[in-house]
Amino acid sequence: MNFTKTTEQSSKYEHLEQMSVADLLVNINNEDKTVPIAVAKALPQIEALVAIVVAKMKLGGRLFYIGAGTSGRLGIVDASECPPTFGVPFDLVNGIIAGGDKAIRRAVENAEDNTTQAWIDLQEQNIRSNDVVIGIAASGTTPYVISGLERCKENNIVTGCITCNEGSPLALTADYPVVVVVGPEFVTGSSRMKAGTAQKLVLNMISTATMIQLGKVKGNKMVDMQLSNDKLVDRGVKMIMGEIPVDYEKASELLKEFGSVRKAVDNWK
């Protein structure tokens, strides 16, 4: 298959080692400014993917991200933030990285080239027909991710992807591809930069829009968030004060009694 892997094309900047720190930062920032524009062009694709994720979750399905290296780590970050932010079960949104959890901190040799492990990893999570699996790979050529989606399709599991190369094998494999073409990186081939930023932005959109559609936000507030530290407890108390006519002390009592902003407001009399 012939396609242009723009994420691997040579940087338009030369002699980086001769630049001042100020010039390095300005040029990196200028490149970063192009990322949201590229994401905007993919909004219809993101919308279609979110719609199917929401539909499947309403049927009891879950969301899985699979990826290798930076892409895998980004999926894990997004998945791990869903329970504290939206109060959902820890296994509703899941991140799986090639090489297992030890690969979160250190690269595992040849893990991304394994063409059988992704399906094994998904089976260990009891993957089901109502689940959705999103493969994340900037290059769009990662064997671990592509093979995982292929096996999902063989088993009638909906697939999506987030990649940064048009016409890539991954984009052609996924049922709902999201392709954000960010072009060459500032440091040639360093797809943790613009490509990674693009993937993070898309992941933010997918999880946040999905949770809002599932009723996990009221107004613009995280009313189901986990009260896991003093800052969040204080935020929750102030949310309650904004919804019902009580002072800080009473709001704090209600929050302690009911355990969530939503329940405190709904049960106040």
Coordinates of C-alpha atoms in Angstrom, one line a residue:
M1 CA 0.0 0.0 0.0
N2 CA 1.4 3.4 -1.0
F3 CA 0.4 6.4 1.0
T4 CA 2.3 9.5 2.3
K5 CA 3.2 9.2 5.9
T6 CA 3.3 13.0 6.6
T7 CA 4.2 12.4 10.3
E8 CA 7.5 11.0 9.1
Q9 CA 8.3 13.7 6.6
S10 CA 11.3 16.0 7.2
S11 CA 10.7 19.1 9.4
K12 CA 10.5 22.4 7.6
Y13 CA 13.0 23.7 10.1
E14 CA 16.7 23.2 9.7
H15 CA 19.7 23.3 12.1
L16 CA 17.6 23.1 15.3
E17 CA 20.8 22.8 17.4
Q18 CA 21.8 26.3 16.3
M19 CA 18.6 28.0 17.4
S20 CA 18.4 29.9 20.6
V21 CA 16.0 28.7 23.3
A22 CA 13.6 31.6 22.4
D23 CA 13.6 30.6 18.7
L24 CA 13.0 27.0 19.6
L25 CA 10.0 27.8 21.7
V26 CA 8.5 30.3 19.2
N27 CA 8.8 27.8 16.4
I28 CA 7.4 24.9 18.4
N29 CA 4.5 27.1 19.5
N30 CA 3.9 28.2 15.9
E31 CA 3.6 24.5 14.9
D32 CA 1.4 23.8 17.8
K33 CA -1.0 26.5 16.7
T34 CA -1.8 24.5 13.6
V35 CA -3.1 21.5 15.6
P36 CA -6.6 22.7 16.6
I37 CA -7.2 23.8 13.0
A38 CA -6.4 20.3 11.8
V39 CA -8.7 18.8 14.5
A40 CA -11.5 21.1 13.4
K41 CA -11.4 19.5 9.9
A42 CA -12.0 16.1 11.5
L43 CA -15.1 17.2 13.6
P44 CA -17.6 15.3 11.4
Q45 CA -15.6 12.1 11.9
I46 CA -15.3 12.7 15.6
E47 CA -19.1 13.3 15.8
A48 CA -19.8 10.0 14.1
L49 CA -17.5 8.2 16.5
V50 CA -19.0 9.8 19.6
A51 CA -22.5 9.0 18.4
I52 CA -21.8 5.3 18.1
V53 CA -19.9 5.2 21.5
V54 CA -22.9 6.8 23.2
A55 CA -25.4 4.4 21.5
K56 CA -23.3 1.4 22.5
M57 CA -22.9 2.6 26.1
K58 CA -26.7 3.1 26.4
L59 CA -26.9 -0.6 25.6
G60 CA -24.4 -1.5 28.4
G61 CA -21.2 -1.3 26.3
R62 CA -17.8 0.0 27.3
L63 CA -15.1 2.0 25.5
F64 CA -11.6 0.7 25.0
Y65 CA -8.5 2.6 23.7
I66 CA -5.6 0.5 22.4
G67 CA -2.3 1.9 21.4
A68 CA 1.5 1.6 21.6
G69 CA 4.0 4.1 23.1
T70 CA 2.8 7.7 23.3
S71 CA -0.5 6.8 21.7
G72 CA -1.2 4.1 24.3
R73 CA -0.2 6.4 27.1
L74 CA -2.6 9.1 25.9
G75 CA -5.5 6.6 25.9
I76 CA -4.7 5.5 29.4
V77 CA -4.6 9.1 30.6
D78 CA -8.0 9.8 29.1
A79 CA -9.5 6.6 30.4
S80 CA -8.2 7.0 33.9
E81 CA -9.6 10.5 34.2
C82 CA -13.2 9.4 33.5
P83 CA -14.1 7.9 36.9
P84 CA -12.9 10.9 39.0
T85 CA -14.3 13.5 36.6
F86 CA -17.7 11.9 35.8
G87 CA -18.3 9.4 38.6
V88 CA -18.5 6.5 36.2
P89 CA -17.3 2.9 37.0
F90 CA -13.6 2.4 36.6
D91 CA -14.1 -0.1 33.8
L92 CA -16.5 1.9 31.6
V93 CA -13.6 3.6 29.7
N94 CA -10.4 1.5 29.5
G95 CA -6.9 2.2 28.2
I96 CA -4.7 -0.7 27.0
I97 CA -1.1 -0.2 26.0
A98 CA 1.1 -2.6 24.0
G99 CA 3.5 -4.3 26.4
G100 CA 1.2 -4.0 29.4
D101 CA 1.3 -1.5 32.2
K102 CA 5.0 -1.6 32.5
A103 CA 5.1 0.1 29.1
I104 CA 3.5 3.2 30.6
R105 CA 6.8 4.3 31.9
R106 CA 9.4 2.4 29.8
A107 CA 9.2 1.3 26.2
V108 CA 8.8 -2.5 25.8
E109 CA 10.9 -3.8 22.9
N110 CA 8.9 -5.0 19.8
A111 CA 5.6 -4.7 21.7
E112 CA 4.0 -2.5 19.0
D113 CA 5.0 -5.1 16.3
N114 CA 3.1 -7.9 17.9
T115 CA 0.1 -8.9 15.7
T116 CA -1.7 -11.2 18.2
Q117 CA -1.4 -9.6 21.6
A118 CA -4.0 -6.8 21.2
W119 CA -6.8 -9.3 20.9
I120 CA -5.5 -11.3 23.8
D121 CA -5.4 -8.1 25.9
L122 CA -9.0 -7.3 24.9
Q123 CA -10.2 -10.8 25.7
E124 CA -8.7 -10.5 29.1
Q125 CA -11.1 -7.6 29.6
N126 CA -14.0 -9.8 28.5
I127 CA -14.6 -7.8 25.3
R128 CA -18.2 -7.9 24.2
S129 CA -20.4 -7.1 21.1
N130 CA -21.7 -3.8 22.6
D131 CA -18.2 -2.5 23.3
V132 CA -16.3 0.0 21.1
V133 CA -12.6 -0.3 20.5
I134 CA -10.7 2.8 19.4
G135 CA -7.2 2.2 18.0
I136 CA -4.7 5.1 18.5
A137 CA -1.6 5.4 16.3
A138 CA -0.2 8.6 14.9
S139 CA 1.5 6.7 12.0
G140 CA -1.6 4.6 11.2
T141 CA 0.7 1.6 10.7
T142 CA 1.2 0.1 14.2
P143 CA 0.7 -3.7 13.8
Y144 CA -0.5 -4.2 17.4
V145 CA -3.3 -1.7 16.9
I146 CA -4.3 -2.7 13.3
S147 CA -4.5 -6.4 14.2
G148 CA -6.5 -5.6 17.3
L149 CA -9.1 -3.8 15.2
E150 CA -9.2 -6.5 12.6
R151 CA -10.0 -9.1 15.2
C152 CA -12.7 -6.9 16.6
K153 CA -14.3 -6.5 13.2
E154 CA -14.2 -10.3 12.8
N155 CA -16.2 -10.5 16.1
N156 CA -18.7 -7.8 15.2
I157 CA -17.3 -5.2 17.6
V158 CA -17.4 -1.6 16.5
T159 CA -14.1 0.0 15.8
G160 CA -12.8 3.5 15.6
C161 CA -9.3 5.1 15.3
I162 CA -7.4 8.2 15.8
T163 CA -4.5 8.7 13.4
C164 CA -2.6 11.5 11.7
N165 CA -2.0 10.0 8.2
E166 CA -4.6 10.1 5.5
G167 CA -5.2 6.7 3.8
S168 CA -3.2 4.8 6.4
P169 CA -3.9 1.1 7.0
L170 CA -5.4 1.9 10.4
A171 CA -7.8 4.5 8.9
L172 CA -8.9 2.0 6.3
T173 CA -9.5 -0.7 8.9
A174 CA -11.6 1.2 11.4
D175 CA -15.4 1.5 11.0
Y176 CA -15.2 5.1 12.3
P177 CA -11.8 6.6 11.5
V178 CA -10.7 10.0 12.8
V179 CA -7.8 11.4 10.7
V180 CA -6.1 14.6 11.9
V181 CA -3.4 15.5 9.4
V182 CA -1.0 17.7 11.3
G183 CA 1.9 17.4 8.9
P184 CA 5.7 17.1 9.6
E185 CA 6.8 17.5 13.2
F186 CA 9.2 20.2 14.4
V187 CA 11.7 17.4 15.2
T188 CA 11.4 15.1 12.2
G189 CA 9.3 12.0 13.1
S190 CA 8.7 13.0 16.8
S191 CA 5.0 12.3 16.7
R192 CA 4.7 12.8 20.5
M193 CA 4.6 16.5 19.5
K194 CA 1.9 17.8 17.2
A195 CA 0.4 14.3 16.5
G196 CA 0.3 13.6 20.2
T197 CA -1.3 16.9 20.9
A198 CA -3.9 16.2 18.3
Q199 CA -4.7 12.8 19.7
K200 CA -5.1 14.3 23.2
L201 CA -7.5 17.0 21.9
V202 CA -9.6 14.3 20.1
L203 CA -9.6 12.1 23.2
N204 CA -10.8 15.0 25.3
M205 CA -13.7 15.5 22.9
I206 CA -14.7 11.9 22.7
S207 CA -14.8 11.2 26.4
T208 CA -16.3 14.6 27.4
A209 CA -19.0 14.7 24.8
T210 CA -19.9 11.1 25.5
M211 CA -20.2 11.7 29.2
I212 CA -22.3 14.8 28.7
Q213 CA -24.6 12.9 26.4
L214 CA -24.9 10.2 29.1
G215 CA -26.1 12.8 31.6
K216 CA -22.9 13.1 33.6
V217 CA -22.9 16.9 33.5
K218 CA -25.6 19.2 34.7
G219 CA -25.5 22.8 33.3
N220 CA -21.8 23.0 33.0
K221 CA -20.8 21.3 36.3
M222 CA -19.3 17.9 37.0
V223 CA -22.0 17.0 39.4
D224 CA -21.0 13.3 39.6
M225 CA -17.3 13.9 40.2
Q226 CA -15.5 11.9 42.9
L227 CA -14.7 13.9 46.0
S228 CA -11.2 12.6 46.3
N229 CA -9.4 15.7 47.8
D230 CA -10.1 18.9 49.7
K231 CA -10.1 21.0 46.5
L232 CA -12.8 18.9 44.9
V233 CA -14.9 18.9 48.1
D234 CA -14.7 22.7 48.2
R235 CA -15.7 22.8 44.6
G236 CA -18.6 20.5 45.3
V237 CA -19.8 22.6 48.2
K238 CA -19.8 25.7 46.1
M239 CA -21.7 23.9 43.3
I240 CA -24.4 23.1 45.7
M241 CA -24.6 26.7 46.9
G242 CA -25.0 27.7 43.3
E243 CA -27.9 25.4 42.8
I244 CA -29.9 25.7 46.1
P245 CA -30.3 28.5 48.6
V246 CA -28.0 27.3 51.4
D247 CA -24.8 28.6 53.0
Y248 CA -21.4 27.0 52.9
E249 CA -21.9 25.1 56.2
K250 CA -25.2 23.6 55.2
A251 CA -24.0 22.8 51.7
S252 CA -21.0 21.0 53.3
E253 CA -23.3 19.0 55.5
L254 CA -25.5 18.0 52.5
L255 CA -22.4 16.9 50.5
K256 CA -21.1 14.8 53.3
E257 CA -24.5 13.2 53.9
F258 CA -25.3 12.3 50.2
G259 CA -21.8 11.9 48.8
S260 CA -22.3 13.8 45.5
V261 CA -23.3 17.2 44.3
R262 CA -26.2 15.7 42.3
K263 CA -27.6 13.7 45.1
A264 CA -27.3 16.6 47.6
V265 CA -29.2 18.9 45.3
D266 CA -31.8 16.3 44.3
N267 CA -32.5 15.4 47.9
W268 CA -32.6 18.8 49.4
K269 CA -35.8 20.0 50.9

